[in-house]
XYZ file of C-alpha atoms in Angstrom:
605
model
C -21.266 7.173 -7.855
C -20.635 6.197 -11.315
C -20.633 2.509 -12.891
C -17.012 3.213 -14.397
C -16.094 7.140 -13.921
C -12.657 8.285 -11.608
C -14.793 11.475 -10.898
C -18.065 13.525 -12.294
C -17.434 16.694 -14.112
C -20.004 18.230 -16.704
C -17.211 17.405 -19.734
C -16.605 13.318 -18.430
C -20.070 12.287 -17.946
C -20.414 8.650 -18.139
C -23.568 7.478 -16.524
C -25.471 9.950 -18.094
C -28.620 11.182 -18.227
C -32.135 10.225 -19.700
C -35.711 10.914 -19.017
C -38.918 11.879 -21.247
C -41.272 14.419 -21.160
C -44.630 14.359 -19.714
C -46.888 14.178 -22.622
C -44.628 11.689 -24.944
C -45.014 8.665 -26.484
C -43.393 6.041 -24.351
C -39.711 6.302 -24.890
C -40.012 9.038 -27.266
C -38.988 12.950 -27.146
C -41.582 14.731 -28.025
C -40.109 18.285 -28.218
C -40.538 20.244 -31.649
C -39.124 18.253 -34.243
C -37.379 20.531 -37.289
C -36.332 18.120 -39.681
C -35.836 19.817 -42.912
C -32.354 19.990 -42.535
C -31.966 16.625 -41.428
C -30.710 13.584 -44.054
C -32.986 10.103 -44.212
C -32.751 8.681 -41.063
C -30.290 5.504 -41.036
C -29.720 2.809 -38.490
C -30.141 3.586 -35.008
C -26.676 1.845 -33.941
C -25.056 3.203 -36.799
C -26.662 6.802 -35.730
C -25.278 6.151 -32.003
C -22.002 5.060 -33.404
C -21.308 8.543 -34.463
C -23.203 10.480 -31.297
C -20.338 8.716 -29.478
C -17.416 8.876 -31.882
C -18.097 12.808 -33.135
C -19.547 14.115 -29.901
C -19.669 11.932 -26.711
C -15.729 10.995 -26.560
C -14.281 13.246 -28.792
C -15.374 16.134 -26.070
C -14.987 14.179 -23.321
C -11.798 11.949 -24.103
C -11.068 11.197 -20.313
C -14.565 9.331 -20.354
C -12.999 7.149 -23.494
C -10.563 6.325 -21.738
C -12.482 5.348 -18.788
C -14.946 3.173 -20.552
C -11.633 0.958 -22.807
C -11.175 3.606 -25.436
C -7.662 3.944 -25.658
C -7.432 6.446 -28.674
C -8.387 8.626 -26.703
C -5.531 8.400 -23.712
C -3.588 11.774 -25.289
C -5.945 13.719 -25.336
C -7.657 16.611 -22.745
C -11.170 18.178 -22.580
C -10.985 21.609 -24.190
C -12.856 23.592 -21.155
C -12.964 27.008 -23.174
C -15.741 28.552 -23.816
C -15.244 28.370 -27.749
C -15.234 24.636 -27.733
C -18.557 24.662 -25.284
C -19.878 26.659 -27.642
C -18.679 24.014 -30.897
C -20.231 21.700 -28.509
C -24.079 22.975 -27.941
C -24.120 23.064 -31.987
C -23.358 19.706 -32.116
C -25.574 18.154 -29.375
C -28.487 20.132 -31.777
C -27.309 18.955 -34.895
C -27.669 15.711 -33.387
C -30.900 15.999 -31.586
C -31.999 17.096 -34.975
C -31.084 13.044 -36.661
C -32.231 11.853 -33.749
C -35.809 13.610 -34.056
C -35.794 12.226 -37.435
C -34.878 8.711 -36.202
C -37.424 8.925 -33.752
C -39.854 9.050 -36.777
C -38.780 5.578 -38.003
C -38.771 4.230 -35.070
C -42.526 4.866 -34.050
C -43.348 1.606 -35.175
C -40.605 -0.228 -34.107
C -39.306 -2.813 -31.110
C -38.972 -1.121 -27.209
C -35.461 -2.278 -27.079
C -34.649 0.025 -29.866
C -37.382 3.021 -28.372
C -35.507 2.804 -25.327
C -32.208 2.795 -26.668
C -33.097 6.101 -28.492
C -34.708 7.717 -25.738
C -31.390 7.339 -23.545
C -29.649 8.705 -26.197
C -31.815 11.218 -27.010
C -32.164 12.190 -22.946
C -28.354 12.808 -23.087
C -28.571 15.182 -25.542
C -31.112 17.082 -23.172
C -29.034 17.037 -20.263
C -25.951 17.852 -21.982
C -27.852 21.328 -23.651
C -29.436 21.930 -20.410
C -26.318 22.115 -18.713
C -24.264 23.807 -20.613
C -27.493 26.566 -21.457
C -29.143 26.378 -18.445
C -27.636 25.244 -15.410
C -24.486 26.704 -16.749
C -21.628 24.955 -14.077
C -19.141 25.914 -16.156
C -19.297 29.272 -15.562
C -20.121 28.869 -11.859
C -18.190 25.818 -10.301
C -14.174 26.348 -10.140
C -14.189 23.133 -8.905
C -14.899 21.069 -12.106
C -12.034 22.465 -13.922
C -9.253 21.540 -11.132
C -10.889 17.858 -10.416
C -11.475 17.713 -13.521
C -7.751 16.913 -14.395
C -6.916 15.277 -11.536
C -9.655 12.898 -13.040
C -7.993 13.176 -16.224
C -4.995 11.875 -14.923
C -6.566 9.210 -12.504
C -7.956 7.262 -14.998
C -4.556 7.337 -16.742
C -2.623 5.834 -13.568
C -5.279 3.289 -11.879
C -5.114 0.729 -14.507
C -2.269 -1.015 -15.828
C -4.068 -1.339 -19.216
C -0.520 -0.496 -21.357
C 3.532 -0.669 -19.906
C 3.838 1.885 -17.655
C 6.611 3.996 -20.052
C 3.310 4.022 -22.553
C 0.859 5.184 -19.742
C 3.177 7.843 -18.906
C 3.185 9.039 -22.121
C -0.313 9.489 -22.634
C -0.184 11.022 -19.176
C 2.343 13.717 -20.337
C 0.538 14.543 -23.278
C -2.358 15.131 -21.119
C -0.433 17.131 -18.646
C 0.833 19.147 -21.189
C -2.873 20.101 -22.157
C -3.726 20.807 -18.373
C -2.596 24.648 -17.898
C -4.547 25.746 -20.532
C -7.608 24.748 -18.614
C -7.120 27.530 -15.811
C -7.031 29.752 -18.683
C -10.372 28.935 -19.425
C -11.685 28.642 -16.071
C -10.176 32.334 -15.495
C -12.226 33.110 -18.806
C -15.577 31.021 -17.608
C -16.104 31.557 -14.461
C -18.472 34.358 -13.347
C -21.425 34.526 -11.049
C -19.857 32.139 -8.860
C -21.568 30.786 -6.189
C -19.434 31.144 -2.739
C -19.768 27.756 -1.349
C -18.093 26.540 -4.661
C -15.355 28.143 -4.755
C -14.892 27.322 -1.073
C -14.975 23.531 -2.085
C -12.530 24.181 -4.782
C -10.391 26.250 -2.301
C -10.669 23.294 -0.118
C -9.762 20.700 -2.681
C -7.195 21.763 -4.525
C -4.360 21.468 -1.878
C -5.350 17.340 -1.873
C -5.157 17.716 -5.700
C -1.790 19.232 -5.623
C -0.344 16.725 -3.409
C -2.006 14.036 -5.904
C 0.171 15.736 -8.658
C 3.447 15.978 -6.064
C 3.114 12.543 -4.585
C 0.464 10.135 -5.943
C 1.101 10.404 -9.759
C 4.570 10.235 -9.684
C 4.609 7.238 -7.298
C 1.955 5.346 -9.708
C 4.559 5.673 -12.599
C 7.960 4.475 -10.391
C 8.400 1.240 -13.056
C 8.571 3.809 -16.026
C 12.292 3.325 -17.214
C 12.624 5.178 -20.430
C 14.763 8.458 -19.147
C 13.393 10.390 -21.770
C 9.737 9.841 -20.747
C 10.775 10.624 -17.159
C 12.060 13.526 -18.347
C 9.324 14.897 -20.083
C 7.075 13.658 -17.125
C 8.808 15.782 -15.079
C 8.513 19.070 -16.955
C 5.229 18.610 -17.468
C 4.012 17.181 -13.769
C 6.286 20.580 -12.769
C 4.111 22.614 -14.803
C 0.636 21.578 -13.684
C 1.442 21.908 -10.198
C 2.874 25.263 -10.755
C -0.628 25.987 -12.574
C -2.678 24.082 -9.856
C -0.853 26.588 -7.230
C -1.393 29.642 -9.393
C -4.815 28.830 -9.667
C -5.705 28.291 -5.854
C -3.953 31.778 -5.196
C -6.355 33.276 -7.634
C -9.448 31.736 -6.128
C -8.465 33.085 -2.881
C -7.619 36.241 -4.215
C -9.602 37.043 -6.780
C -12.493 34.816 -7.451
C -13.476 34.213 -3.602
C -14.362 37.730 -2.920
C -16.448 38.514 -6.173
C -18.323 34.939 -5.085
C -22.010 36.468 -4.717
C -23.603 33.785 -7.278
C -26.575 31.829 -6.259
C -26.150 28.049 -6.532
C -29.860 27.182 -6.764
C -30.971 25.642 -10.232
C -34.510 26.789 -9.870
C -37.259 24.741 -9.774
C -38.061 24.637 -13.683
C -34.356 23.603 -13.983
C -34.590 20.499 -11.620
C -37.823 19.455 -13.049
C -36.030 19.056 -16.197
C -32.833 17.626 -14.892
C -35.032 15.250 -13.117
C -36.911 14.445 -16.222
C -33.906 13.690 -18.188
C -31.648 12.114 -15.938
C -34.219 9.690 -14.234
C -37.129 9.806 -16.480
C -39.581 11.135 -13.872
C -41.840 13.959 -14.517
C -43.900 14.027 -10.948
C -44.967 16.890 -9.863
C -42.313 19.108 -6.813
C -44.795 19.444 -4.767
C -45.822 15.546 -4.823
C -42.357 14.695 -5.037
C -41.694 16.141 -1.666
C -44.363 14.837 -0.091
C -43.204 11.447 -1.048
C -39.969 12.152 0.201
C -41.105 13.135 3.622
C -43.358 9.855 3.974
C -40.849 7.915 3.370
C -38.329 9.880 5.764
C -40.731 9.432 8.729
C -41.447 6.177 7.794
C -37.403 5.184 8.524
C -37.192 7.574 11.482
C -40.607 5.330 12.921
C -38.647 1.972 12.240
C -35.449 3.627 13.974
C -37.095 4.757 16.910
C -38.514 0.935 16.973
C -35.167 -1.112 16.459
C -33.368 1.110 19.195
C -36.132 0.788 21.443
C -35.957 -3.204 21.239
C -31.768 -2.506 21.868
C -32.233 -0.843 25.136
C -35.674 0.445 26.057
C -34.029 2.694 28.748
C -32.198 4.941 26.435
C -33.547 7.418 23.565
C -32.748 6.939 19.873
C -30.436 10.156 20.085
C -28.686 8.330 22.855
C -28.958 4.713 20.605
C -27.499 6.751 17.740
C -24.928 8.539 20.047
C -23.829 4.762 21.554
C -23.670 2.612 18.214
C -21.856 5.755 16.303
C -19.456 5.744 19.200
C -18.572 2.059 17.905
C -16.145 2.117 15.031
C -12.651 1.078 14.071
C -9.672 2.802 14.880
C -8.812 5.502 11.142
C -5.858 3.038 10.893
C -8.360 -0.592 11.109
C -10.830 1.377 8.761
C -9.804 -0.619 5.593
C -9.436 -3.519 6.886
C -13.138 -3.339 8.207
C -14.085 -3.035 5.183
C -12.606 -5.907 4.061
C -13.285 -8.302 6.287
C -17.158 -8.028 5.411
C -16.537 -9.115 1.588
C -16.461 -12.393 2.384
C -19.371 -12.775 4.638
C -21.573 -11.030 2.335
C -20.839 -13.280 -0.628
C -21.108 -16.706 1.245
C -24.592 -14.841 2.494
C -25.839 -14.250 -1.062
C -24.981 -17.500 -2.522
C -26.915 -19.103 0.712
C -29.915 -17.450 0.332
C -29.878 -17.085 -3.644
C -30.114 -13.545 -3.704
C -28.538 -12.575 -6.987
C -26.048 -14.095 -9.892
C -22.609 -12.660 -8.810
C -21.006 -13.293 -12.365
C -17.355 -13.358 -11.603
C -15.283 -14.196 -8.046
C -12.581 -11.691 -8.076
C -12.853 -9.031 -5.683
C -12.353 -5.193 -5.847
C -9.424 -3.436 -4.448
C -9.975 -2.446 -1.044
C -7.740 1.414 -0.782
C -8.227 4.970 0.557
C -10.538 7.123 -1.972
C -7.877 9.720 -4.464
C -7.094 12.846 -2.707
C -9.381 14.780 -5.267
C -12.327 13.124 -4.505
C -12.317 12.774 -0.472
C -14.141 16.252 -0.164
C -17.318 15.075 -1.015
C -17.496 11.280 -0.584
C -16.852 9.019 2.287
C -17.241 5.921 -0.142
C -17.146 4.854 -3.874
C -16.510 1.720 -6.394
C -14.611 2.545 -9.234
C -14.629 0.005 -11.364
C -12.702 -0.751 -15.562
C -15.310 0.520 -18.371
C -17.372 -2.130 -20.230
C -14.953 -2.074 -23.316
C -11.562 -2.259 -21.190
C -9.485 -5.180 -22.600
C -6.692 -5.422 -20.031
C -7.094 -3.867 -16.991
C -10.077 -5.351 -15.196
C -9.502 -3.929 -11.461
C -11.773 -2.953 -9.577
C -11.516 -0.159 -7.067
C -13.795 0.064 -3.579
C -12.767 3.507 -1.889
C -12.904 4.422 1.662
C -12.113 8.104 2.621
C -10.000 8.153 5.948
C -9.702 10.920 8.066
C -7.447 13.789 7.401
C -4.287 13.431 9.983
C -4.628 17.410 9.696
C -8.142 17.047 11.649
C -8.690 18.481 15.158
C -9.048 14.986 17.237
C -12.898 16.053 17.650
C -13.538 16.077 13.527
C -11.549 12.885 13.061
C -14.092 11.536 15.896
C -17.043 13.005 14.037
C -16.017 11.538 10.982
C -15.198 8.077 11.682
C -18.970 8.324 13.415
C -20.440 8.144 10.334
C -18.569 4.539 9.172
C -19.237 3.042 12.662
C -19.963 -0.673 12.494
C -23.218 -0.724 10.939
C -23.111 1.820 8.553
C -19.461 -0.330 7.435
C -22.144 -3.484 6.850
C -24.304 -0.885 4.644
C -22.003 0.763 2.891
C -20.164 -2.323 1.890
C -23.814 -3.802 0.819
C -23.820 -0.636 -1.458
C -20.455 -0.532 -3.109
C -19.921 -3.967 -3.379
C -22.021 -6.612 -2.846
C -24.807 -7.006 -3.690
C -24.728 -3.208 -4.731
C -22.166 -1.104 -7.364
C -19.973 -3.609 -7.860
C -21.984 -6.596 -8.657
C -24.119 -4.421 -11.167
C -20.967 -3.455 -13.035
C -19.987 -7.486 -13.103
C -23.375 -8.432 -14.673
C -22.807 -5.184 -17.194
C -19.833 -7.237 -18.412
C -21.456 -10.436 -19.199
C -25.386 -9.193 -20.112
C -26.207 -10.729 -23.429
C -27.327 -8.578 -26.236
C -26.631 -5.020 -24.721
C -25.904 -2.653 -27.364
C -23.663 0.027 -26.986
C -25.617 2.599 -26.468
C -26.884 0.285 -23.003
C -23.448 -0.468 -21.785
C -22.405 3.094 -22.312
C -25.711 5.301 -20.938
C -27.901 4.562 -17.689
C -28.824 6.815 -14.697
C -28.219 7.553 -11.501
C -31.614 6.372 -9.898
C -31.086 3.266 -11.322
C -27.588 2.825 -10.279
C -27.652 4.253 -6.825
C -31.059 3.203 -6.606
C -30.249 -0.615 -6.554
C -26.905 0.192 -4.599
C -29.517 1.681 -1.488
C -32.242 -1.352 -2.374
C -29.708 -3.700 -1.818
C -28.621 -2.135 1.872
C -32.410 -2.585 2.971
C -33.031 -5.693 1.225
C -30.206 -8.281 2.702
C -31.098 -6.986 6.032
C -35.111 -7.692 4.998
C -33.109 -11.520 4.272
C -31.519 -11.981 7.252
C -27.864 -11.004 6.690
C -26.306 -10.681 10.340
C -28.838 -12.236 11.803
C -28.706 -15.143 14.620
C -31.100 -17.312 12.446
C -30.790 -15.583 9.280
C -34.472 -14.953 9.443
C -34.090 -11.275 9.710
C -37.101 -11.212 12.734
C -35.412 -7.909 14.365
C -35.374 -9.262 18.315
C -33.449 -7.901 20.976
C -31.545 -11.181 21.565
C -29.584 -10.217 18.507
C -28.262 -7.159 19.305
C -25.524 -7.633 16.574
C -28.284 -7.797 13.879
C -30.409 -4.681 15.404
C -27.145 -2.043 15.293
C -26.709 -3.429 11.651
C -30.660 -2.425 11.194
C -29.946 0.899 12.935
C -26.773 1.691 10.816
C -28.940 0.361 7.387
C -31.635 2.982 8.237
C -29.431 5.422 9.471
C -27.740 5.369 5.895
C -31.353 5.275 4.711
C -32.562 8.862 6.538
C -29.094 10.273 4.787
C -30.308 9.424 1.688
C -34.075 10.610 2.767
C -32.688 14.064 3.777
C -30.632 14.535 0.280
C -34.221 13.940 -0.921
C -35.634 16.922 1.203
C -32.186 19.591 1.308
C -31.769 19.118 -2.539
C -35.490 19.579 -3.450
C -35.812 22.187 -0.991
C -32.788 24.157 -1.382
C -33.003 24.654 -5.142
C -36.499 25.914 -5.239
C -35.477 28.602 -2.829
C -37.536 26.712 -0.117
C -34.169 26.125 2.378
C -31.167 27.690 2.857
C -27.730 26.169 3.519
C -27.350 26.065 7.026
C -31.171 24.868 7.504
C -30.168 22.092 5.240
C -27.256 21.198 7.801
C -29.536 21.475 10.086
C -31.799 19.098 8.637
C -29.165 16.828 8.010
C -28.471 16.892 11.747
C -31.982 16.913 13.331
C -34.099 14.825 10.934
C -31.548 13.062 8.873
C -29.374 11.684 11.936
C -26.214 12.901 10.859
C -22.908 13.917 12.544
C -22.489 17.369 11.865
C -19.404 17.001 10.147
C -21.210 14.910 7.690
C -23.636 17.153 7.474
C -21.884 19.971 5.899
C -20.443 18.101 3.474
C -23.520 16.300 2.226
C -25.496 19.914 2.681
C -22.369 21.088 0.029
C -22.957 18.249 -2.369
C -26.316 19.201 -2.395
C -25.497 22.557 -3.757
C -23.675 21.200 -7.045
C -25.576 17.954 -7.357
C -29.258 19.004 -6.698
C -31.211 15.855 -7.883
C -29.281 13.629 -5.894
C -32.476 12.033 -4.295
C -31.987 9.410 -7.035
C -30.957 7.159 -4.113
C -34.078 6.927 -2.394
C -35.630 7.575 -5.424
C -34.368 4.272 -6.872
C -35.240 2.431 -4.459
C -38.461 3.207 -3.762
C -39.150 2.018 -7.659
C -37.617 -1.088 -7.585
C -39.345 -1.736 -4.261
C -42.740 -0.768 -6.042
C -41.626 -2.781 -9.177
C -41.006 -5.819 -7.352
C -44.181 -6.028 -5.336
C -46.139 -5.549 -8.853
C -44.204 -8.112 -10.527
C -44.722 -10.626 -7.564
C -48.390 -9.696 -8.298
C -47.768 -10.291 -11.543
C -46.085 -13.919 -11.834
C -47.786 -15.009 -8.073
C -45.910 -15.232 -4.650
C -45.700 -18.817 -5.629
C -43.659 -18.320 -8.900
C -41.765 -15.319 -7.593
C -38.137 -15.444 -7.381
C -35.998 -13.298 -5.952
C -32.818 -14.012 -7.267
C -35.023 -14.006 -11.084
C -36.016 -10.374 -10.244
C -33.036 -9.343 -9.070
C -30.827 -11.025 -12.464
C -33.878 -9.702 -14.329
C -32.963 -6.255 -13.414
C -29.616 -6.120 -13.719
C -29.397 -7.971 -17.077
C -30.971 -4.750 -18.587
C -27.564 -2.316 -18.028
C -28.441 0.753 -16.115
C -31.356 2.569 -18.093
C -34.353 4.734 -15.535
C -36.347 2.338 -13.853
C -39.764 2.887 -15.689
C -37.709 1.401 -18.808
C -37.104 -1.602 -17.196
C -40.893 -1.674 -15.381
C -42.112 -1.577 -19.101
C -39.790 -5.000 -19.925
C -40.716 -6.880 -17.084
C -44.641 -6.116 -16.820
C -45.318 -4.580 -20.055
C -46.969 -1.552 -19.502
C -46.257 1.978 -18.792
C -47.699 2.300 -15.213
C -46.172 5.084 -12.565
C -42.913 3.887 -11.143
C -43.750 5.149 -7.469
């Protein structure tokens, strides 16, 4: 999930990634610093002014456009390997003024420490993927979602007339076939269950192009736009279909790559993404706590729904109730408003704005590896302020039994946690209170991680149930007279031990300590997942290894905010203060927000 990003691909990051090493300064990078080359440092805004303008968007338009940045609408990520190249030069040359800045800045305010270290952290990530991790010479799928993205971000938001989108749109289409070139070029050493997910999403991606973009552009009058549109549209599907017989064909059978990172690799991505630096071994262990902690409270909550049947049989009964595929939406919906009277009640958190997020089916590119998302306008768009909560439906192309399986995992409860997540109080308020935060500077609004993000999305889920939300008495006491509250509780934690096995299959599989279909497996047996689900979360895993930031998240705000209750006294604690607290800061790791609100630099778990 990203705060304002149609889709994650190495070249569009925008929650990106920051972290600091173990034996730095707080806030500071302490790798070797070669500064000879470097001019006098100058302003630190000024400094991030250019990361962004020379680097950050001028590689990665389709992120500019994303976050407002509407220079950037014409133009395409160059995916070759030249410009990758032109772009690990860059990151170094910066790293270099930002070592330098880091100098003058020893002395100076945290706001300013912090705001360098997230900068500084992107570089990081940025070298160590491209260097490293190397996903653009192993994943076909970034390169094909990668311009349906392009084009997304183009067609969700009426930010221009629709003849003027459609420009920009062709100009980017026109850019598009060159990018199989370069994947063609890249890609070696590729892992097979990549280019299986590429295989498998490309088809949706080609109907996006046949169907979906054309449909979002029906108001365009001008007939020589249309024309153009249609030459171009032509032409990437032509290159989309080339391109999926070639992965079949060619790249498929050479596919003997290993997808694993490594474990000095997802220390490091770890480090910079999240700014955490605890030890593997540790970090499993905590993971594994905290998954038998939530399998303990399941067992308990479906004992107190009917003490004559097993959890598996629990799990088997409340999946069993869900909406119809066609009602799916609409379930969705009709918890919105619930959840906001619920919040306001109970003075949970500031929502800053009342208009609501568009309710619709998640884009065809993106429904291979996400049941849910918010997308939501970047913190410098002017005109076009939707919002965007997406639900993926099943496939009518499904055998009856996978349709079944799927719509399992968004039974009734998991609907009430997932809409906690995305929406409220989750993804969707955050971005709100990113749009009205006094004082965030640029480098805030634009940079933040993942832990924090999903972290307070998966806090939330656990916390309004801790509140009382869909509760008789809104007291949250878990008793069997309430069975309505207790299959919420079960579908909360049952979202919870997903999240606790992405902790355990990602760790795991990327030191070499799991293989695939034991991380299905442990999706099935310990996480509680339909097998269907399974598979896909087990192939997330593969090309987003770290993505225990969920859990991870949570598990530091839930430390944070027992300390800072310690801190101010139960008597002066407020929740809906802690929460506002929080999310007044932007998005930045967790321990940067620990050090604002108690002052010190004390572990974060």
């Amino acid at each position: 999930m990203r705060i304002f990003s149609a889709t994650l691909i190495i070249f569009c990051f925008v929650i990106t990634a920051t972290a600091q090493s173990p034996d730095q300064k707080p806030f500071h990078d302490s790798s070797p610093k070669d500064v000879s080359t470097v001019s006098q440092p100058q302003d630190l805004n000024q400094l991030a002014d250019r990361y962004f303008d020379e680097y950050f968007f001028a590689y990665n338009p389709t992120a500019g456009t994303s976050a407002g940045f509407h220079q950037y609408d014409v133009k395409l990520e160059n995916y070759s390997r030249a410009s990758i190249e032109r772009q690990i030069a860059l990151l170094k040359k910066f790293k270099q003024e930002f070592a330098a800045q880091d100098m003058a800045l020893s002395h100076g305010d945290s706001t300013a420490q912090a705001d360098h270290a997230l900068l500084m952290d992107d570089i990081n990530s940025r070298l160590l993927e491209f260097e490293n991790i190397r996903g653009w010479e192993k994943n076909a799928d970034l390169y094909s979602s990668g311009i349906a993205g392009s084009a997304f971000t183009i067609m969700s938001r009426k930010f221009d007339t629709p003849d003027n989108r459609l420009k920009s749109l062709v100009a980017r289409e026109r850019q598009m076939p060159a990018v199989f070139d370069a994947a063609r070029a890249n890609l070696k050493g590729a892992p097979k269950v990549y280019t299986q997910v590429a295989i498998d999403q490309v088809p949706g991606i080609i109907s996006f192009f046949q169907h979906d973009v054309p449909e979002a552009f029906k108001d365009a009058k001008d007939p020589d736009v249309r024309a153009e549109f249609d030459k171009s549209n032509a032409a990437v599907i032509a290159s989309l279909e080339s391109y999926l017989d070639w992965l079949k064909k060619d790249l498929l059978p050479r596919s003997n790559g290993d997808f694993r990172i490594g474990a000095d690799n997802f220390r490091k991505k770890l480090l910079y993404n999240e700014m955490v630096d605890i030890d593997l071994d540790r970090l499993y262990d905590i993971g594994l706590a905290d998954l038998r902690k939530n399998q303990q409270h399941f067992k308990e909550v479906a004992y107190k729904l009917d003490p004559s049947k097993t959890p598996a049989q629990i799990l088997d009964q409340i999946s069993k109730d869900h909406p119809a595929a066609d009602d799916l939406l609409e379930s969705f919906r009709a918890t919105l408003n619930g959840l906001v009277t619920f919040i306001q009640q109970k003075h949970i958190v500031t929502i800053p704005s009342e208009v609501r997020p568009i309710v619709e089916e998640t884009p065809p590119f993106a429904r291979a590896l996400t049941s849910a998302s918010m997308d939501t306008p970047g913190p410098y768009e002017k005109v076009a302020k939707e919002a965007y909560f997406n639900v993926t439906l099943p496939d009518p192309k499904m055998s009856a039994q996978e349709q079944e399986e799927m719509l399992e995992g968004v039974n009734r409860g998991t609907i009430i946690s997932t809409s906690i997540h995305e929406v409220y109080p989750g993804h969707y308020t955050q971005f709100l209170w990113l749009q009205v935060a006094p004082n965030l500077s640029k480098t805030r609004k634009l940079l933040g991680c993942a832990s924090n993000a999903e972290g307070w999305a998966h806090y939330t889920e656990q916390m309004m149930l801790d509140e009382g939300y869909d509760s008789k008495d809104g007291s949250g006491k878990e008793v069997s007279s309430d069975p309505a509250f207790l299959k919420a509780r079960l579908g909360q934690l049952q979202d919870a031990l997903l999240r606790n096995a992405r902790w355990i299959v990602g760790l795991q599989m990327h030191r070499g300590k799991m293989t695939f279909d034991q991380g299905v497996d442990f999706f099935v047996k310990e996480g509680y997942q339909p097998r269907a689900y399974a598979e896909r979360e087990t192939k997330r895993g593969t090309s987003d290894p770290t993505y225990l930031y969920y859990t991870l998240g949570k598990l530091e705000i839930l430390k944070l905010r027992a300390d800072y209750a310690k801190k101010v006294g139960e008597k002066n604690f407020s929740l809906q203060k802690f929460h506002d607290d929080i999310l007044k800061q932007g998005f930045p790791p967790i321990k940067i927000i620990r050090r604002n609100m108690l002052g010190n630099d004390s572990p974060t778990l």
